[in-house]
PDB file of C-alpha atoms in Angstrom:
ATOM      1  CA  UNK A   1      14.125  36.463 -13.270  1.00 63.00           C
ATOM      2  CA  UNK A   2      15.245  33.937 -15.706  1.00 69.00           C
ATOM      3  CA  UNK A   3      15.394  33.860 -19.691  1.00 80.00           C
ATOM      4  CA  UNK A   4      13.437  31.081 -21.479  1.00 81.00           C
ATOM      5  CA  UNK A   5      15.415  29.804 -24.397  1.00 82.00           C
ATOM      6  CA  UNK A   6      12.807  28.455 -26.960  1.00 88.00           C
ATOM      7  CA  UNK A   7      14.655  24.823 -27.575  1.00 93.00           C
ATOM      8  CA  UNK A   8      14.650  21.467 -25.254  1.00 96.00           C
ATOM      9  CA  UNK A   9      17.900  21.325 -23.006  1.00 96.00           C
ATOM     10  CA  UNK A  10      18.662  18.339 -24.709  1.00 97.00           C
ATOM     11  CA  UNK A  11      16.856  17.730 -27.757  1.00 97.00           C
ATOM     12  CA  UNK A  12      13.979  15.098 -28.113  1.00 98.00           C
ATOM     13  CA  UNK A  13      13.295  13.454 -31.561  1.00 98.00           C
ATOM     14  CA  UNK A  14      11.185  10.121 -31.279  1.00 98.00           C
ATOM     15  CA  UNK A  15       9.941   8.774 -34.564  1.00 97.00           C
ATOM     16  CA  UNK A  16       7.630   5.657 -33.361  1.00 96.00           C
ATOM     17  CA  UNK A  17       4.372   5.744 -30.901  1.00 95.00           C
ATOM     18  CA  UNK A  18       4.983   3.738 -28.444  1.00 97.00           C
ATOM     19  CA  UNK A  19       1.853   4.746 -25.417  1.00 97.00           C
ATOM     20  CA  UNK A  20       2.917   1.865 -23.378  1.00 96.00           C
ATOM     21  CA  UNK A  21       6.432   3.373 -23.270  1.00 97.00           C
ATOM     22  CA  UNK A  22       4.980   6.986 -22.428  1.00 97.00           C
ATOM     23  CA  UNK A  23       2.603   5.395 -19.804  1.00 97.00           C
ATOM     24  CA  UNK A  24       5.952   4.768 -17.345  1.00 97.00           C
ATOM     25  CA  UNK A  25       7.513   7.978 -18.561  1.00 98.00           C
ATOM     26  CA  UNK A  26       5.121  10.027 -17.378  1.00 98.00           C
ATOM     27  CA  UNK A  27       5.987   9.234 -13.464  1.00 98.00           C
ATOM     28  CA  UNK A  28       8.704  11.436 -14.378  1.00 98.00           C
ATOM     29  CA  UNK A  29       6.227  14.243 -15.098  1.00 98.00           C
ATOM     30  CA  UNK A  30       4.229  13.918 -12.484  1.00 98.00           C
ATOM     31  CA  UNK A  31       5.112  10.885 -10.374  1.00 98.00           C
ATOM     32  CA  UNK A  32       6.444  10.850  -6.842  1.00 97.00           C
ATOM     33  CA  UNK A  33      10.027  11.494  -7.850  1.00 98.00           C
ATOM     34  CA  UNK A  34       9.476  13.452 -10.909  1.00 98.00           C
ATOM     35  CA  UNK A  35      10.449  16.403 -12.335  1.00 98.00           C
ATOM     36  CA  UNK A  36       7.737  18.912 -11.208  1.00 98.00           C
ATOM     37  CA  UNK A  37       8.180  18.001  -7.692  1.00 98.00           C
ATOM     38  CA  UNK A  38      12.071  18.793  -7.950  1.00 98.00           C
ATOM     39  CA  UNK A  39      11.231  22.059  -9.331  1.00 98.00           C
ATOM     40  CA  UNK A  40       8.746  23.007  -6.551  1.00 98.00           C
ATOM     41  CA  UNK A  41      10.607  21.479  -3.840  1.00 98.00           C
ATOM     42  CA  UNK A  42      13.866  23.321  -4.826  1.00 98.00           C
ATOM     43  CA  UNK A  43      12.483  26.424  -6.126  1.00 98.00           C
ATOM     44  CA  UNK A  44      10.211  26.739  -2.479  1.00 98.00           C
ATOM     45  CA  UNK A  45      13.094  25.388  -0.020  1.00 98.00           C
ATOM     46  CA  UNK A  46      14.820  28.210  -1.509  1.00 98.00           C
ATOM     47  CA  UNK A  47      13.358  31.124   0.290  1.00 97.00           C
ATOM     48  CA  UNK A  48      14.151  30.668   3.969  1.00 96.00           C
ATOM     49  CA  UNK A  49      17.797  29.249   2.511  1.00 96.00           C
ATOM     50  CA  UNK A  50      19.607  31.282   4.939  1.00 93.00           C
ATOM     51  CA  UNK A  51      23.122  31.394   2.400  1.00 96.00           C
ATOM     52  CA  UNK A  52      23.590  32.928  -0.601  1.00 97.00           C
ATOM     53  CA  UNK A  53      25.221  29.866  -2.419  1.00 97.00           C
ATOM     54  CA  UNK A  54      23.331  27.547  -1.347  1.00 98.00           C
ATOM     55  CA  UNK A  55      19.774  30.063  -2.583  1.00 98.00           C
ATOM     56  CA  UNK A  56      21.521  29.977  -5.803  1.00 97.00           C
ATOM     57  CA  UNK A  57      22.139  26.409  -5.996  1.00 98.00           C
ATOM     58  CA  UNK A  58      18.265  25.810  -5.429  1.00 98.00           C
ATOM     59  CA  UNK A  59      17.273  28.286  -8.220  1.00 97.00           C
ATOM     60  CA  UNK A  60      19.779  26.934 -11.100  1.00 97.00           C
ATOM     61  CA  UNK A  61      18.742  23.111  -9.847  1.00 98.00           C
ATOM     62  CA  UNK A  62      15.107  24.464  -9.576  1.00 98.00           C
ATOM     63  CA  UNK A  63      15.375  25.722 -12.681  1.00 96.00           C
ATOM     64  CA  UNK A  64      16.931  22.947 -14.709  1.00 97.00           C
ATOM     65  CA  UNK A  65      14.273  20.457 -13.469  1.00 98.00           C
ATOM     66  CA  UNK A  66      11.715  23.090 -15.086  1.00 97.00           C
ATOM     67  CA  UNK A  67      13.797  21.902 -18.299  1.00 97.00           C
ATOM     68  CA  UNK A  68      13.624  18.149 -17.338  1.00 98.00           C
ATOM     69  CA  UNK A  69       9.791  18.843 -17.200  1.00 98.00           C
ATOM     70  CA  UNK A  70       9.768  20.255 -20.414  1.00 98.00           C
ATOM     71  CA  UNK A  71      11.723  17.578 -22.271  1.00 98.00           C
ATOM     72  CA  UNK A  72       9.503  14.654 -20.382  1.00 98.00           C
ATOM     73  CA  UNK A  73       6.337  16.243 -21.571  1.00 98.00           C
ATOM     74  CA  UNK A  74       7.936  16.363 -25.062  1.00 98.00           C
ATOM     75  CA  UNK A  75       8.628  12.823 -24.770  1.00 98.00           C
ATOM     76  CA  UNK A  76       5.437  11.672 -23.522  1.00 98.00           C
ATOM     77  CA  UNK A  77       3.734  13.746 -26.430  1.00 98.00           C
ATOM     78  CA  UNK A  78       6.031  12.376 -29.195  1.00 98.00           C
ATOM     79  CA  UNK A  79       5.700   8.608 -28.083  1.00 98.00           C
ATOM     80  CA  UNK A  80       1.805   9.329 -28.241  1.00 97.00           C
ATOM     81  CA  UNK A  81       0.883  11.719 -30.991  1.00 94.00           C
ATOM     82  CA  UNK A  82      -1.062  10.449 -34.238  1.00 91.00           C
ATOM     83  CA  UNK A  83      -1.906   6.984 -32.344  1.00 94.00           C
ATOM     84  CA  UNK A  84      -4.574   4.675 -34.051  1.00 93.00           C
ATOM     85  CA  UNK A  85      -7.885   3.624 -32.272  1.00 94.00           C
ATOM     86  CA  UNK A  86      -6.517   0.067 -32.137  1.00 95.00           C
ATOM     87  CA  UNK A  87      -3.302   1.460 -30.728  1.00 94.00           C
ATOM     88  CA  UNK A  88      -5.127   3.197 -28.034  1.00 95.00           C
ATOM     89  CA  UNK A  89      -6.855   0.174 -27.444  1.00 94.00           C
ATOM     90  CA  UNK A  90      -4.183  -2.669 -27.555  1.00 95.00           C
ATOM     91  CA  UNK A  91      -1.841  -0.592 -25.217  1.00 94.00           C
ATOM     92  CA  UNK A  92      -3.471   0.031 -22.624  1.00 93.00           C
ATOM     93  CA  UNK A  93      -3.457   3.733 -22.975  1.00 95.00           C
ATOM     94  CA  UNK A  94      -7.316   3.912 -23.051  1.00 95.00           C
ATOM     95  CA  UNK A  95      -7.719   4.819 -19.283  1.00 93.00           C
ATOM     96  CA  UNK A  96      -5.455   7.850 -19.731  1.00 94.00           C
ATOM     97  CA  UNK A  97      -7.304   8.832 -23.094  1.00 95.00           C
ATOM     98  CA  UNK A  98     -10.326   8.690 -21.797  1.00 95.00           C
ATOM     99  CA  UNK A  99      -9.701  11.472 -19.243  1.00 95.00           C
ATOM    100  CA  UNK A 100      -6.517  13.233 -20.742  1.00 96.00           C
ATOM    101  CA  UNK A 101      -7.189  12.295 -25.115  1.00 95.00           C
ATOM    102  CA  UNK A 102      -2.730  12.696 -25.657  1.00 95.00           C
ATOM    103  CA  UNK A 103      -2.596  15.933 -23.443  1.00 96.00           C
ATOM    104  CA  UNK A 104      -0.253  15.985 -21.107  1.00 98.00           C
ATOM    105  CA  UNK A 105      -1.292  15.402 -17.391  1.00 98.00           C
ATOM    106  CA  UNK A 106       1.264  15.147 -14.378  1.00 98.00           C
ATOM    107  CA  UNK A 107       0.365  11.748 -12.653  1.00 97.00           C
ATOM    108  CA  UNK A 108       2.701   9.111 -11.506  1.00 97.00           C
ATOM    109  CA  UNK A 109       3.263   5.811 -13.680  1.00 96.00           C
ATOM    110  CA  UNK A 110       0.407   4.058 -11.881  1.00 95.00           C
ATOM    111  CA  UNK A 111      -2.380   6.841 -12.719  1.00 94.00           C
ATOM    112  CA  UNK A 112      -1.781   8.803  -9.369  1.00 96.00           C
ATOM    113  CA  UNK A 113      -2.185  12.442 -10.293  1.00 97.00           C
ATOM    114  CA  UNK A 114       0.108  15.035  -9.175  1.00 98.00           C
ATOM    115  CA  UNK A 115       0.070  15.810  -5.214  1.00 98.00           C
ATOM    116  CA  UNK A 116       1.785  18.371  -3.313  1.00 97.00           C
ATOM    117  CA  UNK A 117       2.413  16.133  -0.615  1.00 97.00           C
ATOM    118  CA  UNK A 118       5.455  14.257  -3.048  1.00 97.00           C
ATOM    119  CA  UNK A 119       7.485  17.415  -1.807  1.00 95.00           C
ATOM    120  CA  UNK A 120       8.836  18.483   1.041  1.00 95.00           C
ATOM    121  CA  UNK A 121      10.300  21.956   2.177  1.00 97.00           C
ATOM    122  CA  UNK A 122      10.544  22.211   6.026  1.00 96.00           C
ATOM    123  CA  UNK A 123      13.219  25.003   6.145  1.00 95.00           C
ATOM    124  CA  UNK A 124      15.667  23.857   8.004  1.00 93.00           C
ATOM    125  CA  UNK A 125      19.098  24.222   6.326  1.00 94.00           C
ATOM    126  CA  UNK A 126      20.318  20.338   7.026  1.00 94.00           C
ATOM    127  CA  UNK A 127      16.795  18.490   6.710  1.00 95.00           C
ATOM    128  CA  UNK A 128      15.863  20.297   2.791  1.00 97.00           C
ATOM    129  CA  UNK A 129      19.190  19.200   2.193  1.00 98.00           C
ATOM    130  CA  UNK A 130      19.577  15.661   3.003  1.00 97.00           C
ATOM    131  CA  UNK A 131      16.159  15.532   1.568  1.00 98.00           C
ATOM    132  CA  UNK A 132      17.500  16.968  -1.566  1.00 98.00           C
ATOM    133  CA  UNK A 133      19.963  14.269  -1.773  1.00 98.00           C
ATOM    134  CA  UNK A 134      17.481  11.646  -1.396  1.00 98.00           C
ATOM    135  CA  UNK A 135      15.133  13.108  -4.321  1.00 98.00           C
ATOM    136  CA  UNK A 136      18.225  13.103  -6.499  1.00 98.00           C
ATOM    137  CA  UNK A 137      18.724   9.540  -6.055  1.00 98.00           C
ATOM    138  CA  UNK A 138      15.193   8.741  -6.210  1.00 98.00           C
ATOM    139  CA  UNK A 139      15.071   9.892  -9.454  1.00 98.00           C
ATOM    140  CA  UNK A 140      17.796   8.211 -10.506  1.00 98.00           C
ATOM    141  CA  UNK A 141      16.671   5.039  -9.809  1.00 98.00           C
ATOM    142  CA  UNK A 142      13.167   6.213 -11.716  1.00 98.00           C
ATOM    143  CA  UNK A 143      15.311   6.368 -15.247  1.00 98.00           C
ATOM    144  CA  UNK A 144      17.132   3.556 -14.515  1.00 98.00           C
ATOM    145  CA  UNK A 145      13.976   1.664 -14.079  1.00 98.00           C
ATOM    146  CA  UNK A 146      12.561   3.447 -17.226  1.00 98.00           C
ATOM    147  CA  UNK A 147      15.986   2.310 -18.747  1.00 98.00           C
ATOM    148  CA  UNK A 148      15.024  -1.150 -18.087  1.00 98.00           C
ATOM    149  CA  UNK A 149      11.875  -1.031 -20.254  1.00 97.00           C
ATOM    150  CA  UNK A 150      12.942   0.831 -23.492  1.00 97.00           C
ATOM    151  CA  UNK A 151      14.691  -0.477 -26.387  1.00 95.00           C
ATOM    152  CA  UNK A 152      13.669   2.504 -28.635  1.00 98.00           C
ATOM    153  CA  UNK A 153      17.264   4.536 -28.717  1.00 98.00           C
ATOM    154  CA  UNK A 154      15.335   7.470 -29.767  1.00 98.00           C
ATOM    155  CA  UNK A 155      13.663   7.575 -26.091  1.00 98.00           C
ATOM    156  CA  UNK A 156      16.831   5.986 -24.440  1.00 98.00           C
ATOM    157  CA  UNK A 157      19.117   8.895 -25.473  1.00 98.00           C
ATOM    158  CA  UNK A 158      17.413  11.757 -23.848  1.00 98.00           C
ATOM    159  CA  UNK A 159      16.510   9.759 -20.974  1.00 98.00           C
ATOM    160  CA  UNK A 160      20.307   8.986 -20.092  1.00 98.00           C
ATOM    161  CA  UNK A 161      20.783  12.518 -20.351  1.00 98.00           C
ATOM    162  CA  UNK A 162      18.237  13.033 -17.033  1.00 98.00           C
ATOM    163  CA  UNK A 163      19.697  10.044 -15.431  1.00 98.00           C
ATOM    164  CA  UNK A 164      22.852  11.884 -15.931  1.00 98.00           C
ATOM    165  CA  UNK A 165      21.944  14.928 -15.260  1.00 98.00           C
ATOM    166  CA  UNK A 166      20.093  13.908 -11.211  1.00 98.00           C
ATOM    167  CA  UNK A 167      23.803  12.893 -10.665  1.00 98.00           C
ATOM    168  CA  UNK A 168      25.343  16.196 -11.075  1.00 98.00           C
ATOM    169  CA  UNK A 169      22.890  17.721  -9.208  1.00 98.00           C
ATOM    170  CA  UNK A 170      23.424  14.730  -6.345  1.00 98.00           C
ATOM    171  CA  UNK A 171      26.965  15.700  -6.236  1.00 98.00           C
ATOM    172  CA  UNK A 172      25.990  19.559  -6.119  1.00 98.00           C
ATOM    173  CA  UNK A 173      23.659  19.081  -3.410  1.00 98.00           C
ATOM    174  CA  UNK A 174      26.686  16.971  -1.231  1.00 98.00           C
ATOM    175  CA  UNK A 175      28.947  20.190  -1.836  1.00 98.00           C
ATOM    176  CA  UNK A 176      26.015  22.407  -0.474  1.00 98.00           C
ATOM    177  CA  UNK A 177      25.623  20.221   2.602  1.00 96.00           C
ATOM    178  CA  UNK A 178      29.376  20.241   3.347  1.00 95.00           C
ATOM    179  CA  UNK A 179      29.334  23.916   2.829  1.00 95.00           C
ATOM    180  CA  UNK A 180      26.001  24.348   5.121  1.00 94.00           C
ATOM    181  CA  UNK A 181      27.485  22.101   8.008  1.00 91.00           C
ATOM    182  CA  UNK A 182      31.060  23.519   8.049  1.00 89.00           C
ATOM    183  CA  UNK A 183      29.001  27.464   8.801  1.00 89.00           C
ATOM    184  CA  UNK A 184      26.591  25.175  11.282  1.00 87.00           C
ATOM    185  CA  UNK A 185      29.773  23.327  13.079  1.00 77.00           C
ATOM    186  CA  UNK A 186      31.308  26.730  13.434  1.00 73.00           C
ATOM    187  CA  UNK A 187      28.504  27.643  15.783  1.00 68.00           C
ATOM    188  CA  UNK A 188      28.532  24.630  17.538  1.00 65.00           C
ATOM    189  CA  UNK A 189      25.436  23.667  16.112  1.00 64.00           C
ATOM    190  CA  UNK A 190      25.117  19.747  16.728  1.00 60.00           C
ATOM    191  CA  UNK A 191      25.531  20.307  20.382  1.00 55.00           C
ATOM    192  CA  UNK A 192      23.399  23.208  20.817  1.00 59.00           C
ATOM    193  CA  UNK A 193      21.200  25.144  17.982  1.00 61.00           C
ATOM    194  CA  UNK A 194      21.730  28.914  18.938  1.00 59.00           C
ATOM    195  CA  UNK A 195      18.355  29.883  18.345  1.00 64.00           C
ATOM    196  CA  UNK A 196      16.928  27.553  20.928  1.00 61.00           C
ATOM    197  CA  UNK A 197      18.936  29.752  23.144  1.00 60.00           C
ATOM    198  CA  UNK A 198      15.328  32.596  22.926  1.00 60.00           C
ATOM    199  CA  UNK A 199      13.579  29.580  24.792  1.00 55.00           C
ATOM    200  CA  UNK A 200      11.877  29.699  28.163  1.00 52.00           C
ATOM    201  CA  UNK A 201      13.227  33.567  28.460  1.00 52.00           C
TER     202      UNK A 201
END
């Protein structure tokens, strides 16, 4: 279904460890508002998407926050490779090296691992999409809270490139859901759902 192109989306070159640094990153891995829940949530709502355009949208966006995944997990890595003892120690970063040593692990920023429950796909056309919206933003305000705590430009470029990047898919999501409730409006959905119609027959 889709070609893998071996090479970040946006490439990720981080000379200094910095574990503190990679120890809020990493909610972008696996946190609440991450990148692996985007992927899931778009990639599942996807299926009972009930137009064409809008499936597609979810599968590129879907996609693309596969990508995001990839280049946080490349971050995290290269902010925590070849760290001292006494770096471990003096940073913090010995709870997650205890259970993870530098591998990668999708938890949230305060240790939370990974739980299906940050996603949401409850097939209705208006509901995944509003609540598409609302992930977009969320995760936006994630890197600009990340933004807040890094001074290494390294880390700071590729991370404006996400920020940048949950905006364009904001906007994309806002032309879906005026393209979703023009077709719905057209049936007079608001005021009556059609399918409702099958009820108490």
């Amino acid at each position: 279904m889709w070609q893998y192109e071996k090479k970040l989306q946006y490439p990720v070159n981080i000379k200094n460890c910095n574990p503190k640094l990679a120890q809020i990153i990493i909610s972008q891995y696996g946190g609440p508002d991450g990148e692996l829940a985007a992927s899931l949530r778009y990639l599942s709502q996807r299926f009972s998407m009930p137009y064409n355009e809008l499936k597609g949208l979810l599968t590129d966006i879907g996609t693309e926050e596969l990508a995001h995944l990839e280049m946080i997990g490349a971050i995290v890595y290269q902010l925590t490779k070849n760290l001292t003892e006494e770096e471990i120690k003096t940073s913090g970063f010995d709870a997650y090296f205890v259970d993870h040593t530098t591998g990668i692990y999708p938890a949230a920023a305060s240790g939370t691992p990974f739980t299906a429950a940050y996603i949401q796909s409850k097939g209705d056309v208006l509901t995944d999409l509003h609540e598409n919206l609302a992930a977009e933003q969320k995760a936006r305000t994630t890197y600009d809270n990340i933004l807040r705590f890094c001074d290494d430009p390294d880390v700071a470029d590729p991370i404006k490139f996400l920020r940048q990047r949950e905006i364009v898919h904001y906007q994309r999501f806002g032309e879906g859901l005026r393209l979703a409730t023009d077709r719905l409006d057209s049936k007079n959905f608001y005021a009556f759902n059609p399918s409702f119609d099958k009820c108490g027959k």
